[in-house]
Coordinates of C-alpha atoms in Angstrom, one line a residue:
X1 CA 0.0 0.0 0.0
X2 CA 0.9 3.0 -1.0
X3 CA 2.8 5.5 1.9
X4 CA 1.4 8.7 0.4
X5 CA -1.9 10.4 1.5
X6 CA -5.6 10.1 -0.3
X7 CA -5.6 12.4 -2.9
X8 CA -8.6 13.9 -0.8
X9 CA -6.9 13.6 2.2
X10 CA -4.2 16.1 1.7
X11 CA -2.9 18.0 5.0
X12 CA -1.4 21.1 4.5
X13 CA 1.0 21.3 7.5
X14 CA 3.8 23.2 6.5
X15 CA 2.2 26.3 6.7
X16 CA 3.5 28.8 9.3
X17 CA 2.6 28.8 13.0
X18 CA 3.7 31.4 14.2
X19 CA 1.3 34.1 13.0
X20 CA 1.6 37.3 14.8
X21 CA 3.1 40.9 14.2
X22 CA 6.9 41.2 12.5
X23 CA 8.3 44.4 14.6
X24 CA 10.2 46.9 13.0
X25 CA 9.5 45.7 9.0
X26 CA 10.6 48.2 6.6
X27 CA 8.4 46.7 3.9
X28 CA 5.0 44.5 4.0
X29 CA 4.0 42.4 0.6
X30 CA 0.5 41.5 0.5
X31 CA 0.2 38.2 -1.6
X32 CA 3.1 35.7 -2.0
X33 CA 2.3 34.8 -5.9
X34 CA 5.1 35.4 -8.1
X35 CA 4.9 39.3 -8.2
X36 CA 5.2 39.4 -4.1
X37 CA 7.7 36.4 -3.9
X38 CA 10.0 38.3 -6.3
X39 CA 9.4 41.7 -4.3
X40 CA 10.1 40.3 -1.2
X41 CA 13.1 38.7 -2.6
X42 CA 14.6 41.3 -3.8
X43 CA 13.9 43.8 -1.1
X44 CA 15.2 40.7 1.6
X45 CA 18.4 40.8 -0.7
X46 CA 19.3 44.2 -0.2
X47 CA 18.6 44.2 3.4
X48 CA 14.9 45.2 4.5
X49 CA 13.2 43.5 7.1
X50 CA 11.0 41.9 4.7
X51 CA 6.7 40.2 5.7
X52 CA 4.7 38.5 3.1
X53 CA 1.0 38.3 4.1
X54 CA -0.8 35.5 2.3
X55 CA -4.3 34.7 2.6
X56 CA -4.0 30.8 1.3
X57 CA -2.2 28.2 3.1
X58 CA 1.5 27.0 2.3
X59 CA 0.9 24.0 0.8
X60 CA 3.7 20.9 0.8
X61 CA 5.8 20.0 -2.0
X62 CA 5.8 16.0 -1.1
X63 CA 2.5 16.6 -1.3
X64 CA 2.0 17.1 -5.6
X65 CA 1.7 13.4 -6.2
X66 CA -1.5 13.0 -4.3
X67 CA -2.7 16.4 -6.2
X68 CA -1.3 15.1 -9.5
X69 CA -3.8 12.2 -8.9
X70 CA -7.0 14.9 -8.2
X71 CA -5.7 16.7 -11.7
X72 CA -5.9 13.6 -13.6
X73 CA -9.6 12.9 -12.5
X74 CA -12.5 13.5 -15.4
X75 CA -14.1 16.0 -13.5
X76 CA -11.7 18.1 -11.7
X77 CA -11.3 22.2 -10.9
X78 CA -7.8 23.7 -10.8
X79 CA -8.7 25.4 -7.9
X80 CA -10.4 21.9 -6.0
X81 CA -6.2 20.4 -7.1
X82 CA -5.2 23.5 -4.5
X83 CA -7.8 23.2 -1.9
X84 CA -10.1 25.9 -3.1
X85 CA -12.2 27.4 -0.4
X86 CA -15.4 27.8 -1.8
X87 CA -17.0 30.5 0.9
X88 CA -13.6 32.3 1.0
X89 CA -13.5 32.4 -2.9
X90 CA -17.1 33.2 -3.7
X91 CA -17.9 36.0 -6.0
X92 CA -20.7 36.9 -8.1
X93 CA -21.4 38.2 -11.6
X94 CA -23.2 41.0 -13.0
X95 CA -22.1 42.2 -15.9
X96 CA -23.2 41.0 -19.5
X97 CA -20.7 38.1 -19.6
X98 CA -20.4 35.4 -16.7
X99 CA -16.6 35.3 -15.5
X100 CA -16.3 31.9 -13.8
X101 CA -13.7 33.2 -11.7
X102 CA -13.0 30.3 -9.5
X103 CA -12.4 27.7 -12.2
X104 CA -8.6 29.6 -12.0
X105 CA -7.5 30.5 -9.1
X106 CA -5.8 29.3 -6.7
X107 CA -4.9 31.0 -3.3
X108 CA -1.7 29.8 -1.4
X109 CA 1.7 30.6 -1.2
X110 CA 3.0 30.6 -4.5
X111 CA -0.3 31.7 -5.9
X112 CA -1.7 31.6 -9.8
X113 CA 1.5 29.9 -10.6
X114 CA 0.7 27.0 -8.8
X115 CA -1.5 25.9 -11.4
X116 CA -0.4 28.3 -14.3
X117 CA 0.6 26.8 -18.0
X118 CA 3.5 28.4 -17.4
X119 CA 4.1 31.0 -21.1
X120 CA 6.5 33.8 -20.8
X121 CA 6.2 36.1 -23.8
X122 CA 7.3 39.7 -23.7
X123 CA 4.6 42.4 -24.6
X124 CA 5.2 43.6 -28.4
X125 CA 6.4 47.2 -28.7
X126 CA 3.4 48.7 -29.7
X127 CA 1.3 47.5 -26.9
X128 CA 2.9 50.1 -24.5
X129 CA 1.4 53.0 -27.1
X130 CA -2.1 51.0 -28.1
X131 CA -3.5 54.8 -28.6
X132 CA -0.9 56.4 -30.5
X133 CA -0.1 53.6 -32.8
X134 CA -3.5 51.6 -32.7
X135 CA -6.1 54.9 -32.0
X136 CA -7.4 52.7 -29.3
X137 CA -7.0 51.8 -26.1
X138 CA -4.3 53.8 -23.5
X139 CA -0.7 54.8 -23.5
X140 CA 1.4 53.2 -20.5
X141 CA 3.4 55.3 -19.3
X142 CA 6.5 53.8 -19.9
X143 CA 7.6 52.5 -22.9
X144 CA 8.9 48.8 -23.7
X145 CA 12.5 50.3 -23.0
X146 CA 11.9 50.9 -19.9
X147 CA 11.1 47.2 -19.2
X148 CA 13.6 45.8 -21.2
X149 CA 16.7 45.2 -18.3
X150 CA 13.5 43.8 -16.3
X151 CA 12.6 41.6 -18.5
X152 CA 15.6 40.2 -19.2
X153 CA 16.2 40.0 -15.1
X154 CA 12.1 38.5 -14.8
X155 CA 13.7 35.9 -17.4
X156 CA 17.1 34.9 -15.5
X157 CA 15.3 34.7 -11.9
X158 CA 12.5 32.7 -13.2
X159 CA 14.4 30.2 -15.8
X160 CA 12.5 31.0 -19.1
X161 CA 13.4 28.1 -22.2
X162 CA 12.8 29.6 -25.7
X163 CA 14.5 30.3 -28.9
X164 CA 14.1 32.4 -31.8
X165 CA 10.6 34.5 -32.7
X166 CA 11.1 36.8 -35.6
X167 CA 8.2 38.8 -34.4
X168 CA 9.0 39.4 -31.1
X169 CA 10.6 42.8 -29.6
X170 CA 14.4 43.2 -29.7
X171 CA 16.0 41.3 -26.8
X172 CA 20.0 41.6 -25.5
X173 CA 20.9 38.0 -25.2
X174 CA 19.3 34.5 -25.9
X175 CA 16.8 33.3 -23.0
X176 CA 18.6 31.0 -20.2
X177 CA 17.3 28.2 -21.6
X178 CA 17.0 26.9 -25.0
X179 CA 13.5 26.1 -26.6
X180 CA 12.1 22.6 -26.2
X181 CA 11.9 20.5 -29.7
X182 CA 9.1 21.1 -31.4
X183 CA 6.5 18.1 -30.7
X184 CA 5.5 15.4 -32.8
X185 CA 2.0 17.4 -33.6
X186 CA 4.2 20.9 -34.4
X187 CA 5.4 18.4 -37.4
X188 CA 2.1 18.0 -38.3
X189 CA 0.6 21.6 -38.1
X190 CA 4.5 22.5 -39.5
X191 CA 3.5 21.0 -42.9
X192 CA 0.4 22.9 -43.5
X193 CA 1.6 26.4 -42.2
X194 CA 5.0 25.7 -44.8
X195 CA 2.1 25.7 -47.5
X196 CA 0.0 28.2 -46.2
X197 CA 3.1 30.5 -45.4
X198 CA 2.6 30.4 -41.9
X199 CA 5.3 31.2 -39.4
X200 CA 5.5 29.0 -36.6
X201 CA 8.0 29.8 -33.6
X202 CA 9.3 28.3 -30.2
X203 CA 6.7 28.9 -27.5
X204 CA 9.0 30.6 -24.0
X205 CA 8.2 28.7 -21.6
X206 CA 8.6 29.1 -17.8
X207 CA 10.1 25.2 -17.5
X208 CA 13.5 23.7 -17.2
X209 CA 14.2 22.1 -20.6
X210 CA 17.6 21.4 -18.9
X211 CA 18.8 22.1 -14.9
X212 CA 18.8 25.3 -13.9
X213 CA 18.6 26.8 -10.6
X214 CA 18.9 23.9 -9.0
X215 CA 15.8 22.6 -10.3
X216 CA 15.5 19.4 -12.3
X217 CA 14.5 19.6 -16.3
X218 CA 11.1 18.4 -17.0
X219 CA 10.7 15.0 -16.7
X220 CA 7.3 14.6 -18.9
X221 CA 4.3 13.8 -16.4
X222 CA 1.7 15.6 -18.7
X223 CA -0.1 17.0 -15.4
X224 CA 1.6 20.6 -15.9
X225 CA -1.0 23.2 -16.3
X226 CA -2.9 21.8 -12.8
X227 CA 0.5 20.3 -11.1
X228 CA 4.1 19.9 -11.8
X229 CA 5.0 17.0 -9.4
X230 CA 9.0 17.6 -10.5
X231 CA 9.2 21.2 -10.0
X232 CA 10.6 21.5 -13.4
X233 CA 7.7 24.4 -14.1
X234 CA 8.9 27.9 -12.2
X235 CA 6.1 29.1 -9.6
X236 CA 6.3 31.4 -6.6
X237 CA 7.3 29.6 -4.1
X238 CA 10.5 29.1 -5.8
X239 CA 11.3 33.0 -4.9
X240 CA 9.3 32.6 -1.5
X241 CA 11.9 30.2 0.0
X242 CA 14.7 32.1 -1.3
X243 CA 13.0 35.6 0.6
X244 CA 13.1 33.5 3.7
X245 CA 16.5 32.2 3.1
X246 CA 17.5 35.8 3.0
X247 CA 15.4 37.1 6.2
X248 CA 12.4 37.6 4.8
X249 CA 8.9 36.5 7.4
X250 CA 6.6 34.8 5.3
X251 CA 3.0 34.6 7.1
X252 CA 0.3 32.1 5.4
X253 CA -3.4 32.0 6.5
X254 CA -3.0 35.5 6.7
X255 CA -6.2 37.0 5.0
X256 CA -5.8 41.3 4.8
X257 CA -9.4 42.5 5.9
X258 CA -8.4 45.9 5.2
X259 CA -5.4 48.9 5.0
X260 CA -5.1 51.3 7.7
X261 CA -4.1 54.5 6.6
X262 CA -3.9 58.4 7.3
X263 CA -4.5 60.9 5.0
X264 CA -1.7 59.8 2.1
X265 CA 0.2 56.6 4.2
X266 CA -0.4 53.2 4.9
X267 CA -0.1 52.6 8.7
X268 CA -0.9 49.1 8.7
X269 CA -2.7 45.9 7.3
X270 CA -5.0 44.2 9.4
X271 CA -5.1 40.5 8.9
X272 CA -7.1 38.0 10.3
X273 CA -5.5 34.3 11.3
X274 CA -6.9 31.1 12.2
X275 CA -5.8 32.4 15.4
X276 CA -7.4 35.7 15.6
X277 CA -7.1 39.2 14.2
X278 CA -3.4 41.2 14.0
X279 CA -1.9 44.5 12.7
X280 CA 1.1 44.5 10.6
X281 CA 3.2 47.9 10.7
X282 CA 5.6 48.7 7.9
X283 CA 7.6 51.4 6.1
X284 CA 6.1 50.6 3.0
X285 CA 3.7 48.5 1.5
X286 CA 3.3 46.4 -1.8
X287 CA 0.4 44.9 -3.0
X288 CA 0.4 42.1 -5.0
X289 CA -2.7 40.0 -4.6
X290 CA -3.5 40.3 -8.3
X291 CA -6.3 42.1 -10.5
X292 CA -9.3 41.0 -8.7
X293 CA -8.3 40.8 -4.6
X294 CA -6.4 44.3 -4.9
X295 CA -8.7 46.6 -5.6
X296 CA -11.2 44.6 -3.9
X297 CA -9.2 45.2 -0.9
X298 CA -8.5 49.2 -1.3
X299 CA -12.6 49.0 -1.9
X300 CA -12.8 47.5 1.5
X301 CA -10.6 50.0 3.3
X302 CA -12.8 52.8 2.5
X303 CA -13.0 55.3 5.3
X304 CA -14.8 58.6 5.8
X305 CA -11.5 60.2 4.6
X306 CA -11.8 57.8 1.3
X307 CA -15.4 57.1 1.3
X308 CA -14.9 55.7 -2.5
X309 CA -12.4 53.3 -1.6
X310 CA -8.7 53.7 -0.8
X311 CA -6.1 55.2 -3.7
X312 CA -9.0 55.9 -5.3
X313 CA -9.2 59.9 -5.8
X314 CA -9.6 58.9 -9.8
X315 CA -12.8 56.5 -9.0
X316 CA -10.4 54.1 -11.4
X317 CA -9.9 51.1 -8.9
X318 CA -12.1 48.1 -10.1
X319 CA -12.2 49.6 -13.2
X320 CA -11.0 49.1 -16.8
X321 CA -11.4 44.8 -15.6
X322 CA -9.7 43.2 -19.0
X323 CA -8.6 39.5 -20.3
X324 CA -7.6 38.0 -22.9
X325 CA -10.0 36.2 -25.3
X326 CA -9.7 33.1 -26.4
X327 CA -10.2 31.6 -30.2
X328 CA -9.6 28.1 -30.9
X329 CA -10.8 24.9 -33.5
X330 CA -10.1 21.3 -32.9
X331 CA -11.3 17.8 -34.8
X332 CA -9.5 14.7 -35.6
X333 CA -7.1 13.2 -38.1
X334 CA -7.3 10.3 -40.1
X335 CA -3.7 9.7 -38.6
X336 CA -2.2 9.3 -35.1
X337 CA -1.3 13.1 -34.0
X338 CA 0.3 11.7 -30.1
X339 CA -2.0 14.5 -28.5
X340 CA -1.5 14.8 -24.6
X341 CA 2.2 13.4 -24.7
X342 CA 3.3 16.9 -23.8
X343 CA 1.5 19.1 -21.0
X344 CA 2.4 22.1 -22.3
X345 CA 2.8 24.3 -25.7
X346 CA 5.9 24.3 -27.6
X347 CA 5.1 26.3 -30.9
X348 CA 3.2 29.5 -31.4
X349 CA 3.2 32.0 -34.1
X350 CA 3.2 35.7 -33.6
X351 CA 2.8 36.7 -37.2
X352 CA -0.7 38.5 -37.8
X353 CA -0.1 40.5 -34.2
X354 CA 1.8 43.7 -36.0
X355 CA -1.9 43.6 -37.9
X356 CA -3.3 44.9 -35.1
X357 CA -5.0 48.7 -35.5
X358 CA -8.7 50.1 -34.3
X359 CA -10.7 47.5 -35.7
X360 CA -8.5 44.5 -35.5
X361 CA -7.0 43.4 -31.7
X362 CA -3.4 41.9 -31.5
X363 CA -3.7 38.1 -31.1
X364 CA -1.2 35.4 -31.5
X365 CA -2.1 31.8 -32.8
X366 CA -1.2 28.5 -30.5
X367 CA -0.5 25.1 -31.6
X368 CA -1.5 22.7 -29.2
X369 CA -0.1 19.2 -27.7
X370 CA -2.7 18.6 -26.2
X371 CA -6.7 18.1 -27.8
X372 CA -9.1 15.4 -26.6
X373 CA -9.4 12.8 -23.7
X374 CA -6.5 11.3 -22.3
X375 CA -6.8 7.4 -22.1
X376 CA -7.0 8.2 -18.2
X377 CA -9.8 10.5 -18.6
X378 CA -11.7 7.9 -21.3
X379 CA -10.8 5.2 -19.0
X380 CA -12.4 7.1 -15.5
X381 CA -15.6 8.1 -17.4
X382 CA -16.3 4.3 -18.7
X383 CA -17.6 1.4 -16.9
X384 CA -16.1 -1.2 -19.5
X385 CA -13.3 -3.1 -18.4
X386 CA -10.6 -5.4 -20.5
X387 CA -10.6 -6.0 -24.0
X388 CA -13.7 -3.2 -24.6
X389 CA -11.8 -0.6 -22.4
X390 CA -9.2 -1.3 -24.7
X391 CA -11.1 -1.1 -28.1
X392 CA -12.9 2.4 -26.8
X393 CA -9.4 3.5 -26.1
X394 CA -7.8 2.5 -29.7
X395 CA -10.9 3.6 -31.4
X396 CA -11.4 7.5 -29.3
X397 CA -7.7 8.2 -28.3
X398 CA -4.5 9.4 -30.8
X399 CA -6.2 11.2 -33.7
X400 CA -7.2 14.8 -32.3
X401 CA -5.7 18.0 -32.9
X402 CA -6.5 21.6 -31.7
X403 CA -5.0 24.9 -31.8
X404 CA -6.1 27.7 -30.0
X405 CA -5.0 31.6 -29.4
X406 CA -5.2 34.8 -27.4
X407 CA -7.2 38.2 -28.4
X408 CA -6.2 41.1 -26.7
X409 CA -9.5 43.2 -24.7
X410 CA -9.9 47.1 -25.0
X411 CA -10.2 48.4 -21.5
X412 CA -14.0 49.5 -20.9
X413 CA -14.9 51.6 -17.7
X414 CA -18.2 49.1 -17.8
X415 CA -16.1 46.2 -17.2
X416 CA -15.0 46.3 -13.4
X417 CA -14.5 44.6 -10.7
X418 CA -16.9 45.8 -7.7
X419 CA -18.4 44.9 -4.3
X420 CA -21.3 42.4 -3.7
X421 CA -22.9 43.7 -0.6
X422 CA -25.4 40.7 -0.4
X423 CA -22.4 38.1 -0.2
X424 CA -19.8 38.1 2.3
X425 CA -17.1 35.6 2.2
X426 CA -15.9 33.8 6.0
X427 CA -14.5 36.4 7.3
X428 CA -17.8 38.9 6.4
X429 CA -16.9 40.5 3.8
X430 CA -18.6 41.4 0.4
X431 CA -16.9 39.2 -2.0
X432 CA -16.1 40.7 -5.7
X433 CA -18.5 41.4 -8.0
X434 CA -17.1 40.7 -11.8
X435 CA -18.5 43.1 -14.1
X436 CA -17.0 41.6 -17.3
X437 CA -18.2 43.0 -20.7
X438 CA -16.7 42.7 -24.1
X439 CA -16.1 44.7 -27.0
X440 CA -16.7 44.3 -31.4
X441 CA -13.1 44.7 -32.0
X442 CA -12.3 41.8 -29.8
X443 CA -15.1 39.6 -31.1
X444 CA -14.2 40.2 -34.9
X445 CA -10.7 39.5 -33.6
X446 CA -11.6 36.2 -32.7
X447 CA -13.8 35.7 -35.8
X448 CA -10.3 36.3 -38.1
X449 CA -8.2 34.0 -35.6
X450 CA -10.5 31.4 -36.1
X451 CA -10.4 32.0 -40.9
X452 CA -6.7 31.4 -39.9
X453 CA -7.0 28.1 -37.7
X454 CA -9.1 26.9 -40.5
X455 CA -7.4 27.1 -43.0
X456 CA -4.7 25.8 -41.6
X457 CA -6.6 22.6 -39.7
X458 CA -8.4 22.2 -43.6
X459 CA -4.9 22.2 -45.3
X460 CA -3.5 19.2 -42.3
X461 CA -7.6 17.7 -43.7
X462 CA -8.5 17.4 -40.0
X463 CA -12.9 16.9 -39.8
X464 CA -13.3 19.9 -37.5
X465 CA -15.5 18.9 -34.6
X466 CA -15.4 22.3 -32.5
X467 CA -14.9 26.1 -32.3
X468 CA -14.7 28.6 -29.9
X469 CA -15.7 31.5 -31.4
X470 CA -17.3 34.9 -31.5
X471 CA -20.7 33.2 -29.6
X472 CA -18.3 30.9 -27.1
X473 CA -15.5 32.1 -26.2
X474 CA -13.9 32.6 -22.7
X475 CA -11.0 34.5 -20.4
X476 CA -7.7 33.3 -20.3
X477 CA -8.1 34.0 -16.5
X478 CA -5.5 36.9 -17.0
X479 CA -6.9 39.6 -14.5
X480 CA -5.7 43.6 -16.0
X481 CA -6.5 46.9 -15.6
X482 CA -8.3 47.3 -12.5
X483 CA -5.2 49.4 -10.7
X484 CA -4.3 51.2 -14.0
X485 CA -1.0 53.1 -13.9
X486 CA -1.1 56.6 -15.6
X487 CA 0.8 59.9 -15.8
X488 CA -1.9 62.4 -14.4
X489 CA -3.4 60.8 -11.8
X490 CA -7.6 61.7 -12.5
X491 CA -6.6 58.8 -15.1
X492 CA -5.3 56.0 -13.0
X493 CA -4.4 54.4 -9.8
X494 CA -0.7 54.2 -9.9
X495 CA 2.4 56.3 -11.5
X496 CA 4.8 54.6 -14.0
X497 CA 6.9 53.3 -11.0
X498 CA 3.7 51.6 -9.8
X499 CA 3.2 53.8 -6.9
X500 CA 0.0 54.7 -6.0
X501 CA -0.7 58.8 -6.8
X502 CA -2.8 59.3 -3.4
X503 CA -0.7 57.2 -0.9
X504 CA 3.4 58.0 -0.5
X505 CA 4.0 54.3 0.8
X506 CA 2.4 52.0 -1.5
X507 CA 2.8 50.3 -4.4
X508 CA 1.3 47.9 -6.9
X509 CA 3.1 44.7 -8.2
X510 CA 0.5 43.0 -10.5
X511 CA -1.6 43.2 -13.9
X512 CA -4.0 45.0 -12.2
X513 CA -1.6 48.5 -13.3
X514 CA -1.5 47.1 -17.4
X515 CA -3.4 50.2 -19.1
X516 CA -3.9 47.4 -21.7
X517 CA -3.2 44.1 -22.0
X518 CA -1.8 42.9 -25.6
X519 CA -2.4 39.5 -26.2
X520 CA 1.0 37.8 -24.7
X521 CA 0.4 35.9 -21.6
X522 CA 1.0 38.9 -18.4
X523 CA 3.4 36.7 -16.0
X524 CA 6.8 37.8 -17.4
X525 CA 5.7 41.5 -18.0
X526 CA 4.2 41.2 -14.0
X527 CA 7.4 39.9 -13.3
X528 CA 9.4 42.5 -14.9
X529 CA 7.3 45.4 -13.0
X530 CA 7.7 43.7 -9.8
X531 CA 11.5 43.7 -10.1
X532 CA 11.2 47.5 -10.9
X533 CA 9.3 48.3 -8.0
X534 CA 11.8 46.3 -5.7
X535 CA 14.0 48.7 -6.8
X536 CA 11.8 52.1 -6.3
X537 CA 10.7 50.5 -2.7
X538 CA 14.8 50.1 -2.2
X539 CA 15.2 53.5 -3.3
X540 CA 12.5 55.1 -1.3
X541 CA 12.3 53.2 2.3

């Protein structure tokens, strides 16, 4: 028998016990996802007196077996993997589209990149000036060459594997890592796009496809997007340890009900424990919850100084709520394609994104490894057995293929993230309230990425079984805009170093301050801003 734990029966012991007040921190990080971890690392490193607040638990790394088994199950939930509360995490909708917010996220140290796919693209050039060069959308204030060191730092601390994308912004050196082969599939759809004069490119990937940081290369379990059982996939907790390791107090279960303030500081963040309610004093404070749970929680610190919310002078926090879009098409073969071999994308193609201008959004085209049932899935769903298990396997596994893509969203002040005051979550709070509405532009985006995937699935001669289109397509579960940065701040929440206009002590780490949001997946670019404001926190406490 096995010694592990019931995949249902997972503990999660390692979290911290000790829960109460750091004295004397120079800096507090609210939320230990990737944005936080990387803060508190760097700030630890050059010497502050570093606490991360996290409101889920620490979870235990022996542990990703027994959740590899949930991911595997027919009917599972990211989130359920990762222990999802489901009266912490409830939400409601109200806007014109339903946003199914839980069915990505996860909270726990480590955050969204516990269960991310794990794509690390820069943001194109011209998606830091969508109004000048698009007539659409916002300026950032800052330009891609501000980011550029950052993202090449973002791509050293977090072990990025790519190669060549003759579309992609100029870059100093190659990536750490180079790209993974292209899968047996890429051959496939490789063939088609030759004829069809279709670029396909290396996807970067946040993944070891050789040692790096101490950290093993992938080792192929398939499970990746849920669970990475070898560690192989970068996530949060990778920076988290290596805060502590410098000095850094990491406190889990440590949900922030609210900022205390004066008229432009942050005094404190109340947090409540399993053991009771505490206040943590700092210096300076980061906030890097993500796009949803930030301005949710400067809504919640309202006060009859900032009866609108906290950092909210502009009336912009919630607001401007984006995602990305997504378009894809999928059938079967009359050949084997070895779908679900490989958990994760290895070829893209970035070559109709430059096409982008007020009527068309940027979007980028993916070529996926993995389309249908596993056999596990097929196998957990039947109640055959033997030699007809086998023949339904034979018959429905091998032969499907998919591709799919992202469609950049113009920022809307209709689309917002607000307060539900009929729902409180367990600690009696209102929970968010996702107003998600989308625009034409986006939707006739998605109605040109899918003439492209046709053609291309037509050329391989795949029967097309499936399309998410205009009428059914969903998020990417990539939460921007709602803590906008902008030079005048009537505009926006934050200034082009990410700190807030209205309070002198706090900052925003997260793609909650993307004026837009391009159609490249946001982790690298959240990672490159949260490097920079290390460095403005460093500069200023």
């Amino acid at each position: 028998m096995s010694g592990r734990p019931p995949a249902e029966d997972i503990e999660n012991s390692a979290g911290a016990t000790d829960r109460t007040p750091v004295d004397n921190a120079d800096v507090c990080v609210v939320g230990a996802g990737p944005a936080g971890a990387l803060v508190a690392d760097r700030l630890a490193d050059a010497g502050h007196e570093v606490v991360v607040l996290e409101a889920g638990p620490r979870f235990d790394f022996d542990d990703r077996l027994a959740r590899q088994e949930k991911a595997i199950r027919p009917t599972y939930d990211r989130p359920d993997v990762w222990d999802s509360d489901p009266e912490r995490d409830a939400h409601s909708n109200s806007g014109e589209w339903i946003y199914p917010l839980n069915h990505a996220r996860a909270k726990g140290v480590g955050g969204s990149t516990l269960h991310w796919q794990g794509m690390v693209m820069r943001l194109h050039e011209a998606d830091f000036n969508s109004k000048s060069e698009r007539g659409v959308g916002a300026d950032w204030p800052i330009d891609y060459s501000d980011l550029r060191s950052y993202y090449l730092a973002a791509e050293r601390a977090i072990g990025v594997a790519g190669g060549d994308n003759p579309f992609a912004p100029p870059r100093e050196e190659p990536r750490p890592m180079p790209a993974f082969e292209p899968s047996y599939s890429d051959s496939l759809f490789a063939e088609a796009c030759d004829e069809l004069e279709i670029a396909m490119h290396p996807v970067p990937n946040a993944r070891n496809s050789e040692p790096y940081d101490g950290r093993s290369s992938c080792v192929g379990y398939g499970t990746c997007q849920p669970v990475c059982p070898s560690g192989a996939k970068y996530d949060g907790t990778v920076h988290i340890e290596s805060a502590e390791d410098k000095g850094a107090t990491v406190i889990d279960r440590a949900a922030v009900q609210r900022l205390d303030h004066d008229a432009d500081r942050i005094t404190a963040a109340t947090y409540a424990t399993p053991d009771g309610e505490h206040r943590q004093e700092a210096d300076a404070f980061v906030l890097a919850a993500g796009g949803v749970e930030i301005p949710r929680l400067l809504l919640l610190s309202e006060s009859d100084q900032y009866p609108d919310g906290l950092a909210n002078s502009s009336g912009a926090v919630g607001r401007f709520f984006m995602d990305h879009l997504f378009a894809g098409m999928g059938g079967t073969l009359d050949e084997p394609t070895r779908q679900n071999h490989i958990g994760f994308l290895t070829s893209e193609s970035h070559q109709f994104y430059h096409e982008a201008d007020d009527k068309f959004a940027p979007f980028k085209l993916e070529f996926f490894n993995y389309a249908g049932p596993s056999p596990v899935e097929m196998a957990l769903t039947g109640d055959d057995w033997g030699d007809d298990l086998l023949e339904r396997l034979q018959d429905g596994y091998g032969t499907h293929i998919a591709m799919g893509g992202l469609v950049e969203q113009l920022p809307r002040e209709d689309s917002y993230i607000g307060l539900d005051e009929s729902t409180t979550d367990n600690h009696g709070n209102p929970v968010p309230d996702v107003h998600w509405n989308v625009g034409d532009r986006a939707l006739r985006t998605i109605e040109r990425a899918n003439e492209i995937q046709r053609s291309i699935l037509d050329e391989l001669g795949v029967e097309i079984e499936w399309t998410a289109g205009p009428d059914s397509t969903g998020p990417a579960y990539h939460h921007m805009g709602t803590t906008r940065m902008s030079d005048d701040p009537a505009d926006g929440v934050v200034d082009a170093d990410c700190r807030t206009h209205d309070l002198d002590n706090c900052w925003i780490a997260s793609s909650s301050v993307f004026p837009t949001g391009g159609a490249m997946n946001p982790t690298l670019t959240i990672a490159a801003l949260a490097l920079r404001v290390a460095d403005a926190v460093d500069t200023a406490v």
